CSV table of C-alpha atoms in Angstrom, one decimal:
chain,number,residue,atom,x,y,z
J,1,UNK,CA,82.2,119.7,97.9
J,2,UNK,CA,84.2,120.3,100.8
J,3,UNK,CA,86.3,123.6,101.2
J,4,UNK,CA,89.4,121.2,101.6
J,5,UNK,CA,89.0,120.2,98.1
J,6,UNK,CA,91.5,121.5,95.5
J,7,UNK,CA,90.8,124.5,93.5
J,8,UNK,CA,89.2,123.7,89.9
J,9,UNK,CA,91.8,124.3,87.1
J,10,UNK,CA,91.2,128.1,85.7
J,11,UNK,CA,88.2,128.0,82.7
J,12,UNK,CA,91.1,128.7,80.1
J,13,UNK,CA,93.2,126.0,81.4
J,14,UNK,CA,90.1,123.7,81.9
J,15,UNK,CA,89.3,124.0,78.1
J,16,UNK,CA,92.8,122.2,77.0
J,17,UNK,CA,92.7,120.0,80.0
J,18,UNK,CA,89.5,118.2,80.4
J,19,UNK,CA,88.8,117.6,83.9
J,20,UNK,CA,92.0,118.9,84.9
J,21,UNK,CA,94.3,116.3,83.0
J,22,UNK,CA,95.5,116.4,79.4
J,23,UNK,CA,94.8,113.2,77.6
J,24,UNK,CA,98.2,112.2,77.3
J,25,UNK,CA,99.0,112.8,81.1
J,26,UNK,CA,95.6,110.1,81.9
J,27,UNK,CA,97.3,107.7,79.5
J,28,UNK,CA,100.9,108.0,81.3
J,29,UNK,CA,99.2,107.4,84.4
J,30,UNK,CA,97.0,104.2,83.0
J,31,UNK,CA,100.6,102.9,81.5
J,32,UNK,CA,102.2,103.6,85.2
J,33,UNK,CA,99.6,101.6,87.1
J,34,UNK,CA,99.5,98.7,84.4
J,35,UNK,CA,103.0,98.4,84.7
J,36,UNK,CA,103.0,98.4,88.3
J,37,UNK,CA,100.2,96.0,88.5
J,38,UNK,CA,101.7,93.7,85.9
J,39,UNK,CA,104.7,93.2,87.9
J,40,UNK,CA,102.5,92.6,91.2
J,41,UNK,CA,100.0,90.3,89.8
J,42,UNK,CA,102.1,88.3,87.2
J,43,UNK,CA,103.6,86.2,90.0
J,44,UNK,CA,100.2,84.4,90.6
J,45,UNK,CA,99.8,82.2,87.4
J,46,UNK,CA,103.5,81.5,87.9
J,47,UNK,CA,103.6,80.1,91.1
J,48,UNK,CA,103.7,76.6,90.1
J,49,UNK,CA,106.9,77.2,87.9
J,50,UNK,CA,108.7,79.0,91.1
J,51,UNK,CA,107.7,76.3,93.1
J,52,UNK,CA,109.2,73.9,90.7
J,53,UNK,CA,112.5,75.7,90.5
J,54,UNK,CA,113.1,75.9,94.2
J,55,UNK,CA,111.8,72.4,95.0
J,56,UNK,CA,108.7,73.6,97.2
J,57,UNK,CA,104.7,73.5,97.0
J,58,UNK,CA,102.7,76.2,95.3
J,59,UNK,CA,101.1,77.4,98.3
J,60,UNK,CA,104.6,77.8,100.0
J,61,UNK,CA,105.4,79.7,96.7
J,62,UNK,CA,102.6,82.2,97.3
J,63,UNK,CA,104.8,83.8,100.3
J,64,UNK,CA,106.6,85.6,97.3
J,65,UNK,CA,103.0,87.3,97.1
J,66,UNK,CA,102.4,87.9,100.8
J,67,UNK,CA,106.0,89.2,101.0
J,68,UNK,CA,105.3,91.7,98.4
J,69,UNK,CA,101.9,92.7,99.9
J,70,UNK,CA,103.5,93.1,103.5
J,71,UNK,CA,106.3,95.5,102.1
J,72,UNK,CA,103.7,97.6,100.4
J,73,UNK,CA,101.6,97.9,103.7
J,74,UNK,CA,104.4,99.2,105.8
J,75,UNK,CA,106.0,101.2,103.2
J,76,UNK,CA,102.7,103.4,101.9
J,77,UNK,CA,102.1,105.0,105.0
J,78,UNK,CA,105.5,105.4,105.5
J,79,UNK,CA,105.7,107.4,102.2
J,80,UNK,CA,102.7,109.1,103.1
J,81,UNK,CA,104.1,110.5,106.2
J,82,UNK,CA,107.7,111.0,105.5
J,83,UNK,CA,107.7,112.1,101.7
J,84,UNK,CA,105.0,114.6,101.9
J,85,UNK,CA,107.0,117.3,100.9
J,86,UNK,CA,108.3,115.5,97.4
J,87,UNK,CA,106.6,116.4,94.5
J,88,UNK,CA,104.2,113.5,93.5
J,89,UNK,CA,105.4,113.1,89.8
J,90,UNK,CA,108.9,112.4,91.0
J,91,UNK,CA,107.9,110.2,93.8
J,92,UNK,CA,106.4,108.2,91.2
J,93,UNK,CA,109.2,108.0,88.8
J,94,UNK,CA,111.7,107.1,91.6
J,95,UNK,CA,109.4,104.3,92.8
J,96,UNK,CA,109.1,102.9,89.4
J,97,UNK,CA,113.2,102.9,89.3
J,98,UNK,CA,113.4,100.9,91.9
J,99,UNK,CA,110.8,98.5,91.1
J,100,UNK,CA,112.6,97.8,88.2
J,101,UNK,CA,116.0,96.9,90.1
J,102,UNK,CA,113.7,94.7,92.2
J,103,UNK,CA,112.1,92.9,89.5
J,104,UNK,CA,115.7,92.2,87.7
J,105,UNK,CA,117.0,91.1,91.2
J,106,UNK,CA,114.1,88.7,91.6
J,107,UNK,CA,114.3,87.3,88.4
J,108,UNK,CA,118.0,86.4,88.8
J,109,UNK,CA,117.4,85.1,92.5
J,110,UNK,CA,119.3,82.1,93.3
J,111,UNK,CA,117.5,81.1,96.3
J,112,UNK,CA,113.7,81.5,97.5
J,113,UNK,CA,115.1,83.8,100.1
J,114,UNK,CA,116.7,86.4,97.6
J,115,UNK,CA,113.3,85.9,96.0
J,116,UNK,CA,111.2,87.0,98.7
J,117,UNK,CA,113.8,89.8,99.4
J,118,UNK,CA,113.3,91.2,95.9
J,119,UNK,CA,109.9,91.0,96.2
J,120,UNK,CA,109.5,92.9,99.4
J,121,UNK,CA,111.7,95.8,97.6
J,122,UNK,CA,109.2,95.7,94.7
J,123,UNK,CA,106.5,96.1,97.4
J,124,UNK,CA,108.5,99.1,99.2
J,125,UNK,CA,108.5,100.8,95.7
J,126,UNK,CA,104.7,100.1,94.9
J,127,UNK,CA,104.0,101.7,98.4
J,128,UNK,CA,105.5,104.9,96.9
J,129,UNK,CA,103.9,104.5,93.2
J,130,UNK,CA,100.3,103.9,93.6
J,131,UNK,CA,98.9,105.6,96.3
J,132,UNK,CA,100.8,108.9,95.0
J,133,UNK,CA,99.1,108.2,91.5
J,134,UNK,CA,95.7,108.5,93.0
J,135,UNK,CA,96.8,111.5,95.1
J,136,UNK,CA,97.9,113.3,92.1
J,137,UNK,CA,94.6,112.7,90.6
J,138,UNK,CA,93.1,114.3,93.5
J,139,UNK,CA,95.2,117.3,93.3
J,140,UNK,CA,94.5,117.5,89.4
J,141,UNK,CA,90.4,116.9,89.2
J,142,UNK,CA,87.6,118.1,91.1
J,143,UNK,CA,85.1,115.9,92.8
J,144,UNK,CA,82.4,116.0,90.5
J,145,UNK,CA,84.4,114.6,87.8
J,146,UNK,CA,87.2,112.8,89.5
J,147,UNK,CA,84.9,109.2,89.3
J,148,UNK,CA,85.2,109.3,85.8
J,149,UNK,CA,89.2,110.4,85.6
J,150,UNK,CA,89.8,108.0,88.4
J,151,UNK,CA,88.3,105.5,86.4
J,152,UNK,CA,90.0,106.0,83.6
J,153,UNK,CA,93.5,105.5,85.6
J,154,UNK,CA,92.1,102.3,86.9
J,155,UNK,CA,91.8,101.2,83.2
J,156,UNK,CA,95.6,100.7,84.1
J,157,UNK,CA,94.3,97.8,86.0
J,158,UNK,CA,92.3,96.6,83.1
J,159,UNK,CA,95.2,96.5,80.9
J,160,UNK,CA,97.1,94.5,83.3
J,161,UNK,CA,94.5,91.5,83.7
J,162,UNK,CA,93.5,91.7,79.7
J,163,UNK,CA,97.1,91.9,78.5
J,164,UNK,CA,99.8,92.3,81.0
J,165,UNK,CA,99.0,88.7,83.3
J,166,UNK,CA,98.1,87.0,80.3
J,167,UNK,CA,101.3,87.7,78.3
J,168,UNK,CA,103.1,87.0,81.3
J,169,UNK,CA,101.5,83.5,81.3
J,170,UNK,CA,102.2,82.9,77.8
J,171,UNK,CA,106.1,84.5,78.0
J,172,UNK,CA,106.5,82.2,80.9
J,173,UNK,CA,106.1,79.1,78.5
J,174,UNK,CA,108.8,80.6,76.3
J,175,UNK,CA,111.1,82.7,78.3
J,176,UNK,CA,110.6,81.0,81.5
J,177,UNK,CA,109.2,82.8,85.0
J,178,UNK,CA,113.0,84.7,85.0
J,179,UNK,CA,112.6,85.9,81.5
J,180,UNK,CA,109.1,87.1,82.3
J,181,UNK,CA,109.9,89.0,85.3
J,182,UNK,CA,112.8,90.8,83.6
J,183,UNK,CA,110.8,91.8,80.8
J,184,UNK,CA,108.0,93.3,83.2
J,185,UNK,CA,110.8,95.3,85.0
J,186,UNK,CA,112.1,96.8,82.0
J,187,UNK,CA,108.8,98.0,80.9
J,188,UNK,CA,108.3,99.7,84.2
J,189,UNK,CA,111.6,101.9,83.5
J,190,UNK,CA,110.4,103.2,80.0
J,191,UNK,CA,107.3,104.2,81.7
J,192,UNK,CA,109.0,106.4,84.4
J,193,UNK,CA,110.5,108.7,81.7
J,194,UNK,CA,106.6,109.6,81.0
J,195,UNK,CA,105.7,110.3,84.4
J,196,UNK,CA,108.5,112.6,84.8
J,197,UNK,CA,106.6,114.8,82.2
J,198,UNK,CA,103.5,115.1,84.0
J,199,UNK,CA,102.0,118.5,84.5
J,200,UNK,CA,102.7,120.1,88.0
J,201,UNK,CA,99.8,120.1,90.4
J,202,UNK,CA,98.1,123.4,91.4
J,203,UNK,CA,100.0,125.3,94.0
J,204,UNK,CA,99.0,125.0,97.5
J,205,UNK,CA,96.1,127.5,98.6
J,206,UNK,CA,94.9,128.4,102.2
J,207,UNK,CA,91.6,126.2,101.9
J,208,UNK,CA,93.1,123.4,99.8
J,209,UNK,CA,95.3,120.7,100.5
J,210,UNK,CA,99.0,120.6,99.6
J,211,UNK,CA,99.4,120.1,96.2
J,212,UNK,CA,102.4,118.4,94.7
J,213,UNK,CA,103.0,116.2,97.4
J,214,UNK,CA,102.5,118.5,100.1
J,215,UNK,CA,99.6,117.4,102.5
J,216,UNK,CA,98.6,118.9,105.8
J,217,UNK,CA,101.4,120.3,108.1
J,218,UNK,CA,102.0,118.5,111.3
J,219,UNK,CA,105.4,118.9,111.9
J,220,UNK,CA,108.5,117.0,111.4
J,221,UNK,CA,109.1,115.1,114.8
J,222,UNK,CA,107.4,111.6,115.6
J,223,UNK,CA,104.9,113.4,117.6
J,224,UNK,CA,104.0,115.7,114.5
J,225,UNK,CA,103.8,112.6,112.2
J,226,UNK,CA,101.3,110.9,115.0
J,227,UNK,CA,99.1,113.9,115.0
J,228,UNK,CA,99.0,113.6,111.2
J,229,UNK,CA,98.1,110.0,111.3
J,230,UNK,CA,95.3,110.5,114.1
J,231,UNK,CA,93.9,113.4,112.0
J,232,UNK,CA,93.7,111.3,108.8
J,233,UNK,CA,92.2,108.2,110.4
J,234,UNK,CA,89.5,110.4,112.6
J,235,UNK,CA,88.1,112.1,109.6
J,236,UNK,CA,84.4,111.4,109.1
J,237,UNK,CA,84.0,108.1,107.1
J,238,UNK,CA,87.8,107.6,106.5
J,239,UNK,CA,88.0,104.4,109.1
J,240,UNK,CA,85.4,102.8,107.8
J,241,UNK,CA,86.1,103.1,104.4
J,242,UNK,CA,89.9,101.7,104.9
J,243,UNK,CA,87.9,98.8,106.7
J,244,UNK,CA,85.7,98.4,103.5
J,245,UNK,CA,89.0,98.3,101.7
J,246,UNK,CA,90.6,95.5,103.9
J,247,UNK,CA,87.6,93.4,103.4
J,248,UNK,CA,87.6,93.9,99.7
J,249,UNK,CA,91.2,93.1,99.0
J,250,UNK,CA,91.3,89.7,101.5
J,251,UNK,CA,88.5,88.4,99.8
J,252,UNK,CA,89.4,89.7,96.2
J,253,UNK,CA,93.1,88.2,96.4
J,254,UNK,CA,92.1,85.1,98.3
J,255,UNK,CA,90.2,84.4,95.1
J,256,UNK,CA,92.8,85.9,92.8
J,257,UNK,CA,95.8,84.0,94.3
J,258,UNK,CA,94.5,80.5,93.8
J,259,UNK,CA,92.2,80.4,90.9
J,260,UNK,CA,94.8,79.8,88.4
J,261,UNK,CA,96.3,77.1,90.9
J,262,UNK,CA,92.6,75.5,91.1
J,263,UNK,CA,92.3,75.3,87.2
J,264,UNK,CA,96.3,74.0,86.5
J,265,UNK,CA,95.2,71.3,89.2
J,266,UNK,CA,92.2,70.6,87.6
J,267,UNK,CA,93.4,70.7,84.0
J,268,UNK,CA,97.0,69.9,84.3
J,269,UNK,CA,97.3,73.1,82.0
J,270,UNK,CA,100.1,75.3,81.9
J,271,UNK,CA,101.0,78.9,83.1
J,272,UNK,CA,99.3,80.4,79.8
J,273,UNK,CA,96.2,79.1,80.7
J,274,UNK,CA,96.2,80.1,84.3
J,275,UNK,CA,97.1,83.8,83.0
J,276,UNK,CA,94.2,83.7,80.7
J,277,UNK,CA,91.8,83.4,83.6
J,278,UNK,CA,92.4,87.1,84.4
J,279,UNK,CA,91.7,87.8,80.7
J,280,UNK,CA,88.0,87.3,81.2
J,281,UNK,CA,88.3,89.0,84.5
J,282,UNK,CA,89.9,92.0,82.8
J,283,UNK,CA,87.3,92.2,80.1
J,284,UNK,CA,84.7,92.8,82.9
J,285,UNK,CA,87.3,95.2,84.5
J,286,UNK,CA,87.5,97.1,81.3
J,287,UNK,CA,83.9,97.7,81.1
J,288,UNK,CA,83.7,99.0,84.3
J,289,UNK,CA,86.5,101.6,84.2
J,290,UNK,CA,85.7,102.8,80.8
J,291,UNK,CA,82.3,103.5,82.0
J,292,UNK,CA,83.2,104.7,85.5
J,293,UNK,CA,81.3,107.9,84.9
J,294,UNK,CA,78.1,105.8,86.0
J,295,UNK,CA,79.7,105.8,89.8
J,296,UNK,CA,79.6,109.5,89.5
J,297,UNK,CA,75.8,109.4,88.2
J,298,UNK,CA,74.6,106.8,90.5
J,299,UNK,CA,76.5,107.9,93.6
J,300,UNK,CA,79.7,106.8,94.7
J,301,UNK,CA,78.6,105.4,98.2
J,302,UNK,CA,75.6,103.6,96.4
J,303,UNK,CA,77.9,102.4,93.6
J,304,UNK,CA,80.3,100.6,96.4
J,305,UNK,CA,77.5,99.2,98.4
J,306,UNK,CA,75.9,97.4,95.5
J,307,UNK,CA,79.1,96.3,93.9
J,308,UNK,CA,80.4,94.5,97.0
J,309,UNK,CA,77.3,92.7,97.3
J,310,UNK,CA,77.4,91.5,94.0
J,311,UNK,CA,81.4,90.3,94.3
J,312,UNK,CA,79.8,88.2,97.3
J,313,UNK,CA,77.4,86.3,95.3
J,314,UNK,CA,79.7,86.0,92.3
J,315,UNK,CA,82.7,84.5,94.2
J,316,UNK,CA,80.2,81.5,95.5
J,317,UNK,CA,79.5,80.9,91.7
J,318,UNK,CA,82.9,81.3,90.8
J,319,UNK,CA,84.1,78.7,92.8
J,320,UNK,CA,81.2,76.4,92.3
J,321,UNK,CA,81.5,76.6,88.3
J,322,UNK,CA,85.3,75.7,87.9
J,323,UNK,CA,85.4,73.3,85.1
J,324,UNK,CA,82.1,74.6,83.3
J,325,UNK,CA,84.0,77.0,81.0
J,326,UNK,CA,80.9,79.2,80.0
J,327,UNK,CA,80.0,79.5,83.3
J,328,UNK,CA,83.2,80.3,85.0
J,329,UNK,CA,83.9,82.7,82.3
J,330,UNK,CA,80.6,84.4,83.1
J,331,UNK,CA,81.4,84.7,86.6
J,332,UNK,CA,84.9,86.0,85.7
J,333,UNK,CA,83.4,89.2,83.8
J,334,UNK,CA,81.0,89.8,86.5
J,335,UNK,CA,83.8,89.5,88.9
J,336,UNK,CA,85.8,92.4,86.7
J,337,UNK,CA,82.8,94.5,86.6
J,338,UNK,CA,82.0,94.8,89.9
J,339,UNK,CA,85.5,94.9,91.4
J,340,UNK,CA,86.3,97.7,88.9
J,341,UNK,CA,83.6,99.5,90.5
J,342,UNK,CA,84.3,99.3,93.9
J,343,UNK,CA,87.9,100.2,93.6
J,344,UNK,CA,87.1,103.3,91.5
J,345,UNK,CA,84.3,104.2,94.1
J,346,UNK,CA,86.9,103.4,97.1
J,347,UNK,CA,89.3,105.6,96.0
J,348,UNK,CA,87.6,108.4,94.7
J,349,UNK,CA,85.6,108.7,98.3
J,350,UNK,CA,89.1,108.5,100.2
J,351,UNK,CA,90.4,111.1,98.1
J,352,UNK,CA,87.4,113.6,99.2
J,353,UNK,CA,87.0,112.4,102.5
J,354,UNK,CA,90.5,112.7,103.3
J,355,UNK,CA,90.5,116.5,103.0
J,356,UNK,CA,93.5,118.0,103.6
J,357,UNK,CA,95.2,114.5,104.5
J,358,UNK,CA,94.7,113.6,100.9
J,359,UNK,CA,98.3,111.9,100.1
J,360,UNK,CA,98.5,110.4,103.7
J,361,UNK,CA,95.1,108.5,103.2
J,362,UNK,CA,95.7,107.3,100.0
J,363,UNK,CA,98.9,106.2,101.4
J,364,UNK,CA,97.0,104.2,103.9
J,365,UNK,CA,94.7,103.0,101.5
J,366,UNK,CA,97.3,101.4,99.8
J,367,UNK,CA,98.8,100.0,103.0
J,368,UNK,CA,95.4,98.4,103.9
J,369,UNK,CA,95.1,97.1,100.4
J,370,UNK,CA,98.5,95.4,100.5
J,371,UNK,CA,97.8,93.9,103.9
J,372,UNK,CA,94.8,92.5,102.7
J,373,UNK,CA,96.5,90.9,99.5
J,374,UNK,CA,98.9,89.1,102.3
J,375,UNK,CA,96.3,88.4,104.7
J,376,UNK,CA,94.1,86.9,102.0
J,377,UNK,CA,97.1,84.8,100.3
J,378,UNK,CA,97.8,83.6,104.0
J,379,UNK,CA,94.7,83.1,105.3
J,380,UNK,CA,92.5,81.6,102.6
J,381,UNK,CA,95.9,79.5,101.4
J,382,UNK,CA,95.3,77.4,104.5
J,383,UNK,CA,91.4,77.0,103.5
J,384,UNK,CA,92.5,76.1,100.0
J,385,UNK,CA,95.0,73.7,101.4
J,386,UNK,CA,92.5,72.1,104.1
J,387,UNK,CA,89.0,72.3,102.2
J,388,UNK,CA,89.8,73.3,98.4
J,389,UNK,CA,88.8,76.2,96.1
J,390,UNK,CA,85.2,75.8,96.7
J,391,UNK,CA,85.7,76.8,100.4
J,392,UNK,CA,87.7,79.7,99.4
J,393,UNK,CA,85.1,81.2,97.5
J,394,UNK,CA,82.6,80.7,100.5
J,395,UNK,CA,85.2,82.4,102.7
J,396,UNK,CA,85.8,85.2,100.3
J,397,UNK,CA,82.2,86.0,99.7
J,398,UNK,CA,81.5,86.0,103.8
J,399,UNK,CA,84.1,88.7,103.9
J,400,UNK,CA,83.1,90.8,100.9
J,401,UNK,CA,79.7,91.0,102.9
J,402,UNK,CA,81.5,92.3,105.9
J,403,UNK,CA,82.8,95.0,103.4
J,404,UNK,CA,79.2,95.8,102.5
J,405,UNK,CA,78.6,96.8,105.9
J,406,UNK,CA,81.7,98.9,106.5
J,407,UNK,CA,81.0,100.9,103.5
J,408,UNK,CA,77.4,101.5,104.7
J,409,UNK,CA,78.9,103.0,108.3
J,410,UNK,CA,81.4,105.1,105.9
J,411,UNK,CA,78.5,106.5,103.8
J,412,UNK,CA,76.5,107.6,106.8
J,413,UNK,CA,79.5,109.2,108.8
J,414,UNK,CA,80.5,110.8,105.4
J,415,UNK,CA,77.3,112.5,105.3
J,416,UNK,CA,77.2,113.6,108.8
J,417,UNK,CA,80.8,114.7,108.8
J,418,UNK,CA,80.2,116.6,105.2
């Protein structure tokens, strides 16, 4: 393990805090991820309802997703650069409060432009919350056990998919899309209180990264921030890992944004049916994140490469099996299993290869994630409109294979640099 990793907890502390975090703190982080994830992902099954309300096509309403993603892509690295001196737990809680306000504004929007602005504000908040959560785990947990704990935190995404998004679809049929977004916002506000009680990360050490939100020093002027950014992206394997993340998220969200619409168009069903799609995905994701210790055992780089390749095959199968329920649901479960492995391995590797720039690199990872979401939604939306969902699956699979190549480059550079 690199000397830049945070110190392990003392034996006495470790006895009470397995892998550096007590169970309730892990649960709080899981819930925070689930709350933010639900607000972000619940819009997809509601696109037709939003489009109907504002008298537009569903593919045009999808700009609400793109606006959110672009805001995260811009805000995450800015938070990584300018908010490094803030305690991570306070930054997480503040971002969740802002997300609550933005969710309520979105729910009461009287024009699509107002909805776009609210979704962008939600994206700004997400840019503070998610990368800070992942960096906090990196501060608290030794690398040898980090895949397991990161996987547990990522279980929040499984909750989003198994319960959050399906319930949002069901709620929309009773409360409308406005009531659904309001409920999601209020839940986030409640979860912010628990976040403020998280344990304080270890203090800065001479060899370790700045804990509690302080990443490596680099000055507070523009030149200093640019130097920190350059230091972060030029660490061995980091740039290739960012490229891997971009490919994965373009392909993932290119499928996710339109699979519900494709099903609703095929069957003439409502938002509840579209939301139920991610229930099967969430089952697979839960299986992956609950067994994330396998990522530690198999090897994080190997697990990442194999999972990306599996995703490529599965995306083609998914797009071809639409309309055949059993086969389609099987592809959704495999999708969740593989995607959960990818996200866990990616974030765990990033916390290690970042070294002293952990907070900034995790912010860049989130920025790239949501840049991928925006790009995938926009570009594959054009593919969807012109050629249909089958073509979306093929395009997404090709992009996932590009991610395999980038992951292998990162692994090679990481071995050389380590």
